Coordinates of C-alpha atoms and ligand atoms in Angstrom, one line a residue:
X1 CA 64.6 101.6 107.4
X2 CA 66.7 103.7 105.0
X3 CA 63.1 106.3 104.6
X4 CA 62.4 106.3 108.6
X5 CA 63.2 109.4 110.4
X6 CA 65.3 109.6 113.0
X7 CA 65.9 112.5 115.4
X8 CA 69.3 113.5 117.3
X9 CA 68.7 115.6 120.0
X10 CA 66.3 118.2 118.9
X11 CA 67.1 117.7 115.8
X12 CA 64.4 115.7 113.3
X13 CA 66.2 113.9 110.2
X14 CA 63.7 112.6 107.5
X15 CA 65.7 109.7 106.3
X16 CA 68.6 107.7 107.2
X17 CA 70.8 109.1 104.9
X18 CA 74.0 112.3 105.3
X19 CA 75.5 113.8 102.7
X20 CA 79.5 113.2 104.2
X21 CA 81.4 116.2 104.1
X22 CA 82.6 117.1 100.3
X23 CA 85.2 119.8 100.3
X24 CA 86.0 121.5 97.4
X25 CA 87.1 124.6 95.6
X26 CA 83.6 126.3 96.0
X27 CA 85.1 129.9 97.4
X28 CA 86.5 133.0 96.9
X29 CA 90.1 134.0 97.2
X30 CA 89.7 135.0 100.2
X31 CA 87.6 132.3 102.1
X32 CA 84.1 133.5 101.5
X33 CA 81.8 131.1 99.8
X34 CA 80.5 131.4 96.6
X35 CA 77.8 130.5 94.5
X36 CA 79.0 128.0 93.1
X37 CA 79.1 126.0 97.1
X38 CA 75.0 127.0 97.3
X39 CA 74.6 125.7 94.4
X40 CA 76.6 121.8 94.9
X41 CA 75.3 122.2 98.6
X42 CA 71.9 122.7 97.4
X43 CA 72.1 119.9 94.7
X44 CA 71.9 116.5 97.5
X45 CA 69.5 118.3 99.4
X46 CA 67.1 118.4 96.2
X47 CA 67.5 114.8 95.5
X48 CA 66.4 114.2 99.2
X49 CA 69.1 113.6 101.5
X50 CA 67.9 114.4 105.0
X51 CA 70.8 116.3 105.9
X52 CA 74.4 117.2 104.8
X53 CA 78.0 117.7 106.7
X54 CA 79.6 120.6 105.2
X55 CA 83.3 120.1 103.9
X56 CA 85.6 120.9 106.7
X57 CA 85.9 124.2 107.7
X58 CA 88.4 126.0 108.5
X59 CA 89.0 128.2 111.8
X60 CA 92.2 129.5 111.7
X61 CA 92.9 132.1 109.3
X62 CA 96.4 130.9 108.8
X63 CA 95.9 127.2 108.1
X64 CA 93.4 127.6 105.1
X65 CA 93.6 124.1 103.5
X66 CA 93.4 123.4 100.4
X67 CA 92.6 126.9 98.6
X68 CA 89.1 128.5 98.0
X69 CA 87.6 126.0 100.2
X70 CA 85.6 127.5 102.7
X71 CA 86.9 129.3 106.3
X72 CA 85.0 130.2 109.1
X73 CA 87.5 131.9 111.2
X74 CA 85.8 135.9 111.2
X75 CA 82.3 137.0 111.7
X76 CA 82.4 138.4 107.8
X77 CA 82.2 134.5 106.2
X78 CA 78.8 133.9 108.3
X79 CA 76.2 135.7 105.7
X80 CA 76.9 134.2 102.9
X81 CA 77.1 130.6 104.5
X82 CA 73.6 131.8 106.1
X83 CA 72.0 132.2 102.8
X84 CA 73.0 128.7 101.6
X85 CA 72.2 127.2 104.9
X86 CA 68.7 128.4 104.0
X87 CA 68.2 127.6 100.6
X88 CA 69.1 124.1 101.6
X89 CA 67.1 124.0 104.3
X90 CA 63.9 125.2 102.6
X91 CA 64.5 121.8 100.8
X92 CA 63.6 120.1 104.1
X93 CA 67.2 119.1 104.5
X94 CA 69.7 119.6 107.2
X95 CA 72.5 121.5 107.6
X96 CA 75.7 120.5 110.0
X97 CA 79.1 122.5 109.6
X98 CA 82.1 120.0 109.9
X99 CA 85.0 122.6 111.5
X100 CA 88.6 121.6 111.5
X101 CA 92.0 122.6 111.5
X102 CA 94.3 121.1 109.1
X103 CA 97.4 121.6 111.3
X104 CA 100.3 120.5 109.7
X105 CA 98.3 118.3 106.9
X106 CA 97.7 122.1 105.4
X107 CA 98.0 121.1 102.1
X108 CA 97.8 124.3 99.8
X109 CA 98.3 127.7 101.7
X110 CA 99.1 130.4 99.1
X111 CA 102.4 130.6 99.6
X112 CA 104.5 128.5 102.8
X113 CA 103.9 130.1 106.2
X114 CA 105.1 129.0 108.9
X115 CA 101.6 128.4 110.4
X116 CA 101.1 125.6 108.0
X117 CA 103.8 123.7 110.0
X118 CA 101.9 123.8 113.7
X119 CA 101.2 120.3 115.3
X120 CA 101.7 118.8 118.4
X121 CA 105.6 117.5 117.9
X122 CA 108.1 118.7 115.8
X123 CA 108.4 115.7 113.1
X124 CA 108.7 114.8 109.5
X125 CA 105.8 113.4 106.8
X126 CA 106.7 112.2 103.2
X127 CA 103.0 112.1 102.5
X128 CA 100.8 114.6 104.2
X129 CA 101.4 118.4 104.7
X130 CA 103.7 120.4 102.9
X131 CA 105.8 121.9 105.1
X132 CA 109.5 120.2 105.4
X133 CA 108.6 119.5 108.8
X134 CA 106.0 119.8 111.7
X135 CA 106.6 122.4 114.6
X136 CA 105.1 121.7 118.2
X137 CA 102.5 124.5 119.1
X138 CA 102.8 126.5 122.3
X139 CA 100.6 126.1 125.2
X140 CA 99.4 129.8 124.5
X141 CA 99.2 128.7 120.4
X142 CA 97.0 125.9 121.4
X143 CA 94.9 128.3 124.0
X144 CA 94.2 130.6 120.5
X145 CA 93.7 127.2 119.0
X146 CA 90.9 125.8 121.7
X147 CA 89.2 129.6 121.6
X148 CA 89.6 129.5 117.4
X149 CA 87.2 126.5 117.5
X150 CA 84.8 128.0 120.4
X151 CA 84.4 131.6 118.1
X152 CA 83.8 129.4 114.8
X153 CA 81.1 127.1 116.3
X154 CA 79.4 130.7 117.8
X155 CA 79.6 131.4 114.0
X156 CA 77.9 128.2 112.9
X157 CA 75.0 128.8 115.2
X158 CA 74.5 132.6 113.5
X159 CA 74.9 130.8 110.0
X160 CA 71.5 129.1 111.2
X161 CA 72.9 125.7 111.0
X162 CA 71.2 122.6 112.6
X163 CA 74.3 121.8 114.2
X164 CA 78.0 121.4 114.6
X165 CA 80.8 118.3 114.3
X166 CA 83.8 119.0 115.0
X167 CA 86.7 116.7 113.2
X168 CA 88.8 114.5 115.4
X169 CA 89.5 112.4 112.3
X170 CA 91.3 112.6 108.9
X171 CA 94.8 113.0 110.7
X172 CA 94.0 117.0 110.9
X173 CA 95.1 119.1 114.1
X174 CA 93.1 117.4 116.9
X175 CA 93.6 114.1 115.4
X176 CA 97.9 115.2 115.5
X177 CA 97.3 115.4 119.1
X178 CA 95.2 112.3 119.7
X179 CA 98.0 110.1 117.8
X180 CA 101.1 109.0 119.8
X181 CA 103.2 109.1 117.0
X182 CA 102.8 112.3 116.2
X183 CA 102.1 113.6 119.9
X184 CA 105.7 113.2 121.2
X185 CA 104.6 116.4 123.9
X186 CA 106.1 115.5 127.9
X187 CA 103.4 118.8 128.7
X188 CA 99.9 118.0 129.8
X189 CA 98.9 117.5 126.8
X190 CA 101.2 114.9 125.4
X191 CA 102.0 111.2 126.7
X192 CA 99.4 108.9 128.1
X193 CA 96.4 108.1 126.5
X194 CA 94.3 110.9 128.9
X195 CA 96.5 113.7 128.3
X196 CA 96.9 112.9 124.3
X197 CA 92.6 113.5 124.4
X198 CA 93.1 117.2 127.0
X199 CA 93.2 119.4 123.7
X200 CA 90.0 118.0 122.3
X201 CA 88.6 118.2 125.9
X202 CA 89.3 121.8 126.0
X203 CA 87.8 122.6 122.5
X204 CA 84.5 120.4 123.5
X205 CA 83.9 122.2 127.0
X206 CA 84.7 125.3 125.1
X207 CA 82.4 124.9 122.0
X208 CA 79.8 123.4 124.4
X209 CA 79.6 126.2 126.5
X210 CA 79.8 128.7 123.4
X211 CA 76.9 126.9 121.5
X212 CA 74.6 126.0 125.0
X213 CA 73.1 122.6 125.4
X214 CA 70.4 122.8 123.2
X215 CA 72.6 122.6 119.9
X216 CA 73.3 119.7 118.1
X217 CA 77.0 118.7 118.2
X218 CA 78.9 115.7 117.7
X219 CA 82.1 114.9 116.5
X220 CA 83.9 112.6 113.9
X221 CA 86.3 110.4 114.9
X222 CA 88.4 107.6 113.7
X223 CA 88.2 104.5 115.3
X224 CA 92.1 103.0 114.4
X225 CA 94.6 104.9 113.0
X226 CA 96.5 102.2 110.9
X227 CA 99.5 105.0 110.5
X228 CA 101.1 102.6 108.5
X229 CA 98.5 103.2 105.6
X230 CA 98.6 104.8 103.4
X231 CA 102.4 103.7 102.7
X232 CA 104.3 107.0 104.7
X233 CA 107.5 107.8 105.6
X234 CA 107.4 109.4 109.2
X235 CA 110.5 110.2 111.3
X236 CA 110.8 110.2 114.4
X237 CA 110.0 106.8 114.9
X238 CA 108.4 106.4 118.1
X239 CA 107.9 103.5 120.5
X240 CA 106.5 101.4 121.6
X241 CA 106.6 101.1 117.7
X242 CA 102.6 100.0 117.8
X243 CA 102.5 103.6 118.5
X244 CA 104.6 104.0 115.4
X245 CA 102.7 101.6 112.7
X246 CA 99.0 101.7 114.2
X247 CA 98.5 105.3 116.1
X248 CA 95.2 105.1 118.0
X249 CA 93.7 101.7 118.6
X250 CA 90.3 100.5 119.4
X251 CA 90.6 100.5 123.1
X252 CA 92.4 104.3 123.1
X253 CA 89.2 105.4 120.8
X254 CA 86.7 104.1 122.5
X255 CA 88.1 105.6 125.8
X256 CA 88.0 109.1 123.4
X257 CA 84.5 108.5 122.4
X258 CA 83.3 107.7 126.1
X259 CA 84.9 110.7 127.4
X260 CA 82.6 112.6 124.9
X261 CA 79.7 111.3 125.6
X262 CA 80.2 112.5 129.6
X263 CA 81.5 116.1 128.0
X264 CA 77.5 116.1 126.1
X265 CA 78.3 115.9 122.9
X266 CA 75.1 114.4 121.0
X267 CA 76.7 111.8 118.1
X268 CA 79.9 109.9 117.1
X269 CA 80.3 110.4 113.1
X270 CA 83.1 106.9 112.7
X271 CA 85.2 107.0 110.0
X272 CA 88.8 105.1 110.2
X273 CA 92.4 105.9 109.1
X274 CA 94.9 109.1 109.7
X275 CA 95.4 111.7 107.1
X276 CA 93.1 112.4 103.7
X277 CA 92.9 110.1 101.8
X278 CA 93.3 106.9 103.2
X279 CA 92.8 103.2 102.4
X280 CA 90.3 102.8 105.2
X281 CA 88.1 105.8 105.1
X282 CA 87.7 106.3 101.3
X283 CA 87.9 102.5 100.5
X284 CA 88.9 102.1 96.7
X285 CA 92.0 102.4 94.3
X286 CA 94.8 104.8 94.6
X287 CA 94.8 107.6 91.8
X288 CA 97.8 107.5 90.7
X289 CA 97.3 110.5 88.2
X290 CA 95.5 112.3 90.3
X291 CA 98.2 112.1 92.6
X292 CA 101.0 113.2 90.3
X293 CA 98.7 116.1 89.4
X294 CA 97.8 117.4 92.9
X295 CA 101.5 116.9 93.6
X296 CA 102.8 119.0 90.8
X297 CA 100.7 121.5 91.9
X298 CA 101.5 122.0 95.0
X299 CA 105.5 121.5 94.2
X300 CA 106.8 125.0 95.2
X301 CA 105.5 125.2 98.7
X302 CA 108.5 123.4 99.8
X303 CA 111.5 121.2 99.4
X304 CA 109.8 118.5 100.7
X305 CA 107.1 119.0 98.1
X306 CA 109.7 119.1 95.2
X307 CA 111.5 116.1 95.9
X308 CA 107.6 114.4 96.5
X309 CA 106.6 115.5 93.1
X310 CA 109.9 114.3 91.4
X311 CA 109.7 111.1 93.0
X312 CA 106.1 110.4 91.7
X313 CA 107.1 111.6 88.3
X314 CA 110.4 109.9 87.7
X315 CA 109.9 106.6 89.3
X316 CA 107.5 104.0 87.2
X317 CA 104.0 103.9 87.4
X318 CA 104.6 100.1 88.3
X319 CA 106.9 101.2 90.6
X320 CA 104.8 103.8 92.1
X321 CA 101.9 101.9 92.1
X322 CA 103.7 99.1 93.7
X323 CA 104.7 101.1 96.7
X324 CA 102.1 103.7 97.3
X325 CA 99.0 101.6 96.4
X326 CA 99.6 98.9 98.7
X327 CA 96.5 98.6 101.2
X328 CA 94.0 100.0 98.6
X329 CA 91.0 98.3 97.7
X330 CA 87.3 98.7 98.0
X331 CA 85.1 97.0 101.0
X332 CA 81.8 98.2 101.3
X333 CA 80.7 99.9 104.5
X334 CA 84.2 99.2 105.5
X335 CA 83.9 100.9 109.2
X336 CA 80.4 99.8 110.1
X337 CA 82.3 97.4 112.5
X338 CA 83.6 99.9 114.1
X339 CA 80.3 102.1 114.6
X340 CA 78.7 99.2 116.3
X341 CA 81.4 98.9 118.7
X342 CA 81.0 102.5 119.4
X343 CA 77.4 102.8 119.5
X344 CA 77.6 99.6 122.2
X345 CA 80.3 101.0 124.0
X346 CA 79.5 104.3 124.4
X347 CA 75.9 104.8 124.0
X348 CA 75.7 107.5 121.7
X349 CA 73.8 108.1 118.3
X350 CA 76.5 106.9 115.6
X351 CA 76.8 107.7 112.1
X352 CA 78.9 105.4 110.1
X353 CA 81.2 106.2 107.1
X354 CA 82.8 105.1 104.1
X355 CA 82.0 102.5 101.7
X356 CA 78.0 102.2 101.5
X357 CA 76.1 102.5 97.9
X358 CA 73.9 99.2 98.0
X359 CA 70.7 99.9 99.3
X360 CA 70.7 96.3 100.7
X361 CA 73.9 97.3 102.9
X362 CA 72.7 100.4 103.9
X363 CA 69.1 98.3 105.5
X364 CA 71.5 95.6 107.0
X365 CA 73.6 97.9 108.5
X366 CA 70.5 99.8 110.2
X367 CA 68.4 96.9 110.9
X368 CA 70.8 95.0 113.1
X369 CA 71.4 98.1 114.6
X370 CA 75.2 99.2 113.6
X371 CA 74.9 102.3 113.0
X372 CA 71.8 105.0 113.3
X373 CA 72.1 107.0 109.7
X374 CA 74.8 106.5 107.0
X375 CA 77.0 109.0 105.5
X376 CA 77.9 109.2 102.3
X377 CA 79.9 111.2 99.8
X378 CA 81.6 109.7 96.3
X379 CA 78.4 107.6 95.3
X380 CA 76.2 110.6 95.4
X381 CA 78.2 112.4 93.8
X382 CA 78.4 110.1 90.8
X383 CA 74.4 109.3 91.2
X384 CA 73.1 112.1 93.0
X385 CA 69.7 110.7 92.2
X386 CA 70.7 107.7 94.7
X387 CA 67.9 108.4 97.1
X388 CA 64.9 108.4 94.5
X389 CA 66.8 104.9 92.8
X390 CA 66.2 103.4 96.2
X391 CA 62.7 104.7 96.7
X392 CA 62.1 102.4 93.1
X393 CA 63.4 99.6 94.7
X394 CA 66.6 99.6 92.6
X395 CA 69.4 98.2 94.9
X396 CA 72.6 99.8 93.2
X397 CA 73.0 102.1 90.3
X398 CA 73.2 101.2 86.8
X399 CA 76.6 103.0 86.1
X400 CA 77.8 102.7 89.9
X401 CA 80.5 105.2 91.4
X402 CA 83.9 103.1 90.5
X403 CA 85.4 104.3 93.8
X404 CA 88.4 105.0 91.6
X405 CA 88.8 108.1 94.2
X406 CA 90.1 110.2 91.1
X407 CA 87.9 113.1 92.9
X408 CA 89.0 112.9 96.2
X409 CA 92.4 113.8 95.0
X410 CA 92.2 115.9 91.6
X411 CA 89.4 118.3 93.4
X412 CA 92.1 119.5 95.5
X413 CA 93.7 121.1 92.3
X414 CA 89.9 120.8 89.9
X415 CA 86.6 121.8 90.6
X416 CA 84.1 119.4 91.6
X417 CA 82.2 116.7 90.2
X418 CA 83.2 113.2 89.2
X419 CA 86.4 112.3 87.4
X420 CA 85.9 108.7 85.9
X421 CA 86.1 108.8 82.2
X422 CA 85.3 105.4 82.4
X423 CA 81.6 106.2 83.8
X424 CA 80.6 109.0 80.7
X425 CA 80.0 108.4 77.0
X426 CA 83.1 111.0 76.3
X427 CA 85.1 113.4 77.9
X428 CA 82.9 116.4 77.1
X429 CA 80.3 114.6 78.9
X430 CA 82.2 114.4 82.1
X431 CA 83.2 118.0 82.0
X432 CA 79.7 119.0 81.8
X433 CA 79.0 117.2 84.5
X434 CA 81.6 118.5 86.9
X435 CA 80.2 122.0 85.4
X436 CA 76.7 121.0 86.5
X437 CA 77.4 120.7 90.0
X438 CA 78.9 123.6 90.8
X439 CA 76.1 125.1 88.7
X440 CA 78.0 126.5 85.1
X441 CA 76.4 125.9 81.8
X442 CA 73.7 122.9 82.1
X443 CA 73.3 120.4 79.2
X444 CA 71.1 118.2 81.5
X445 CA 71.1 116.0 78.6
X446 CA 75.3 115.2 78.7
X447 CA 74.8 115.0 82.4
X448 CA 71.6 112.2 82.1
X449 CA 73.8 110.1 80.3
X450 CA 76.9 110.0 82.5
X451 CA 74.7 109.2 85.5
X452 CA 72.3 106.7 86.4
Ligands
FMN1 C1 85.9 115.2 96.8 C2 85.8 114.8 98.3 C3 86.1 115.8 99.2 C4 86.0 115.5 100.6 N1 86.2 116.4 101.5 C5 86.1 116.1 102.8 C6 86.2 117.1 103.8 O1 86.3 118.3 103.5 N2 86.1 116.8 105.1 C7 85.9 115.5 105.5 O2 85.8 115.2 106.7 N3 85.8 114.5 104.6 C8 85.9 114.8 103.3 N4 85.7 113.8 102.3 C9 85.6 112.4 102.8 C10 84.1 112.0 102.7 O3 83.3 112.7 103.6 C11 83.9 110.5 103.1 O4 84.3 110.3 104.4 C12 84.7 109.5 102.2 O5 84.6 109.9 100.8 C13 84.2 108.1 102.4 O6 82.9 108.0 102.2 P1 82.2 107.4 100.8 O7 82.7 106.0 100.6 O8 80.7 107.5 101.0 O9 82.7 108.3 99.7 C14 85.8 114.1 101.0 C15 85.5 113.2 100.0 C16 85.5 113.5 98.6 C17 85.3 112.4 97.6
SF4_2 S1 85.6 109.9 90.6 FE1 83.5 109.3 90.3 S2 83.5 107.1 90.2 FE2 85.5 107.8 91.1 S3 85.2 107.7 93.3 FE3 84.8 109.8 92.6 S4 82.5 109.8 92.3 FE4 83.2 107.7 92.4

C-alpha cells in the first residue's frame, strides 16, 4: 500500500509516505530562508516522498526558536518560502507548513527576552526552555497570540503551499495550555479539560476562517503526555499528581481530537510525548554528547541554563546517563497505537509518527488500517533513498538510521545532516554528508558510501 495514493481533502498525495517536519538551521539571521532550506527541502522530494511537513514555523517574532530556523511571522519571509515551495512542488511533491509557537520551550533567542518566558502558568522547567521560569500570558497576549497564528497561516496560503498543520504537540505553546500541569490558569482558559482546549479552539476558528474551507489543514497532536519523560524537574507540582506525572491522557486527547474534527480541520498528524525530544516521539537513545553540547551552547541565556550545563558537565556520564536516559529506547512505529485509536474515535484522516523504517511495518500499519500515510524524519535522513529501496523490494536499509538521535539534538547548535560516526567510513565522510544536504561542496562519492 506504501505506493497507493491517497487524497486529503482536495489534496492528492502519490504515496503513503511524509517527510516529518525536520527543523534546522537553514535561515538567515534574521528569519528568512535560505538556500541552503530549498535545497534540504528539495532533497526528499527528489527521492519521491509524496509530500513533506516543514520544520515548525515560527509566528511570533519574539519567540524565534532555535536560531536561523525559519519564521513566518511578516509578509516579507513569504517569497522566498514561495520559491522553495515551487521547486519542490515541480517534483510532484507536497508542501504543508507546520506553524508553532515555542512558548516557553524557546530554546535559543539571541539573547534572553522576556518573551521567551510566555506560557500559560507561571512555573519552573529543569529541562525545556531557557528562561529561569515561565510567565502566564495575558488574555490580550493570547488574543495577539490566536491572531499571530491566523496572519501566518494567510501567509502559508500566499507561499502556495498545499496546506497547513498547526502544532498542538512537542510541549510548545498550544501544547503549554492543553497540559494541566503546566496550565494552572482559574480564567476561561485554564482548569477543566474544555477550557485547557479554548486557546487552540480560537486559533482553529481563526485560521479556518483566515485560510477558507477549501484548504488543507490539520493539526499534530500528541496522544499522552507522559510529563514524567523525559526525566524533568517541574515545580509547581500540581494535583491530582496524574496531572503532574502524565499531563494529557488518552481520554482528554481524544476529546481534543473530536472537538477538531467538528471545528473542520481535515487530519490528525499523532505523535506522543511533551517537549522536544522525547522518549516517545523520537524513540531511540539519549545523546548524551549531543546534549552537553547543545547545553553549553545555550549556557548564557540564563541562570537556569548555567547551572543545567554544569550539571551535565560535572556529574559522570554514568551518572548522567543513569538519570536522564531512563525511558529511552527504540520501538518501532511506537505511536501507531495511538493513531488507530484516533482515526476510530474521531473519524479523521490520521498520520502516524515516530519509529517507522521497515517497509514491512510501514504495509502492516496501513493494511490493517492504523493509520492513512506515515511520517517520517531521522531514517530518511540517514537513507534518503528510502523510497526507491522499497520500490526494490528491500525491506530495511543496509546501514539503517541507528536512532542514536545525535541529530535531533546537535542540529540545534550544527547544521544538518546525520551525526553517527558509527554509520560512515570516517569522519570526513560524515561531514560531507551533512554538507550535501544542505547543498555545500558535493563528493557524491563520500556521501554513497555513508548511506545505503
Ligand atoms: C533534526 C530534527 C529536527 C526536527 N524538527 C522538528 C520540528 O521542527 N518540528 C516538529 O514538529 N518535529 C521535528 N522533528 C521531529 C520529527 O518530525 C519526528 O517527529 C521525529 O523525529 C520522530 O520521527 P522519526 O522516528 O521518523 O524520526 C525533528 C526531528 C529531527 C531528527
Ligand atoms: S544521527 Fe543519523 S543514525 Fe542517528 S538518529 Fe539521526 S539520522 Fe538516525
Amino acid at each position: 500500500m506504501i505506493f497507493e495514493p491517497f487524497s486529503i481533502k482536495n489534496v492528492t498525495f502519490k504515496n503513503r509516505i511524509l517527510r516529518s517536519s525536520i527543523g534546522g538551521r537553514t535561515c538567515y539571521y534574521d528569519g528568512t530562508v535560505n538556500p541552503a532550506w530549498k535545497r534540504f527541502e528539495k532533497r526528499f522530494a527528489e527521492q519521491g516522498v509524496a509530500g513533506i511537513i516543514s520544520a515548525t514555523i515560527t509566528v511570533d517574532e519574539r519567540r524565534w526558536s532555535p536560531l536561523e530556523y525559519p519564521k513566518l511571522s511578516q509578509d516579507r519571509f513569504v517569497k522566498p518560502i514561495r520559491e522553495a515551495v515551487q521547486a519542490v512542488q515541480a517534483l510532484g511533491c507536497k508542501y504543508i507548513i507546520q506553524l508553532g509557537d515555542h512558548g516557553y520551550h524557546t530554546q535559543t533567542s539571541l539573547l534572553p527576552q522576556v518573551e521567551d518566558s510566555k506560557s500559560a502558568s507561571s512555573g519552573f522547567d529543569l529541562v525545556f526552555g531557557y528562561g529561569n521560569r515561565s510567565s502566564a500570558m495575558t488574555t490580550e497576549e493570547i488574543q495577539q497570540t490566536v491572531q499571530n497564528f491566523a496572519a501566518g497561516a494567510r501567509r502559508v496560503r500566499e507561499a502556495g503551499c498545499d496546506g497547513l498543520e498547526i502544532t498542538a504537540s512537542k510541549g510548545y505553546l498550544i501544547h503549554q495550555f492543553l497540559n494541566p500541569a503546566t496550565n494552572r490558569r482559574t480564567d476561561a482558559y485554564g482548569g477543566s479539560v474544555e477550557k485547557r482546549f479554548q486557546f487552540l479552539r480560537e486559533i482553529v476558528r481563526a485560521v479556518r476562517q483566515t485560510v477558507g474551507n477549501d484548504f488543507l489543514f490539520g493539526i499534530r497532536l500528541s496522544a499522552v503526555d507522559f510529563n514524567y519523560l523525559p526525566v524533568n524537574f517541574r515545580w509547581p507540582v500540581v494535583f491530582p499528581l496524574r496531572h503532574y506525572f502524565m499531563g494529557n491522557g488518552l481520554n482528554e486527547t481524544l476529546y481534543y481530537g473530536q472537538e477538531l474534527a467538528k471545528l473542520g480541520i481535515d487530519y490528525l498528524h499523532i505523535s506522543s510525548g511533551f517537549g522536544f525530544i522525547n522518549p516517545t516521539e523520537s524513540p531511540g537513545a539519549w545523546p548524551i554528547d549531543e546534549f552537553r553540547l547543545y547545553a553549553n551552547a545555550t549556557r548564557h541565556l540564563s541562570a537556569k541554563a548555567n547551572v543545567r550545563a554544569m550539571l551535565l558537565n560535572a556529574l559522570p556520564r554514568t551518572v548522567v546517563r543513569g538519570i536522564f536516559g531512563l525511558g529511552w529506547g527504540y520501538k518501532p512505529a511506537v505511536n501507531a497505537d495511538y493513531a488507530r485509536t484516533f482515526k476510530q474515535v474521531v473519524g479523521l484522516p490520521v498520520i502516524a509518527n515516530g519509529g517507522f523504517q521497515r517497509q514491512d511495518t510501514i504495509e502492516e500499519v496501513l493494511r490493517t488500517g492504523q493509520c492513512d500515510m506515515v511520517g517520517m524524519a531521522r531514517p530518511l535522513l540517514a537513507n534518503p533513498n528510502l523510497l526507491s529501496l522499497f520500490k526494490q523490494g528491500i525491506n530495511e536499509p543496509s546501514n539503517p538510521c541507528s536512532f542514536c538521535n545525535r541529530c535531533s539534538v546537535a542540529t540545534v547548535v550544527l547544521p544538518l545532516g546525520c551525526y553517527d560516526r558509527s554509520r560512515f567510513p570516517s569522519q570526513d565522510a560524515m561531514e560531507a554528508q551533512i554538507m550535501w544536504w544542505s547543498g555545500g561542496p558535493e563528493d557524491e562519492e563520500l556521501v554513497r558510501r555513508g548511506s545505503t
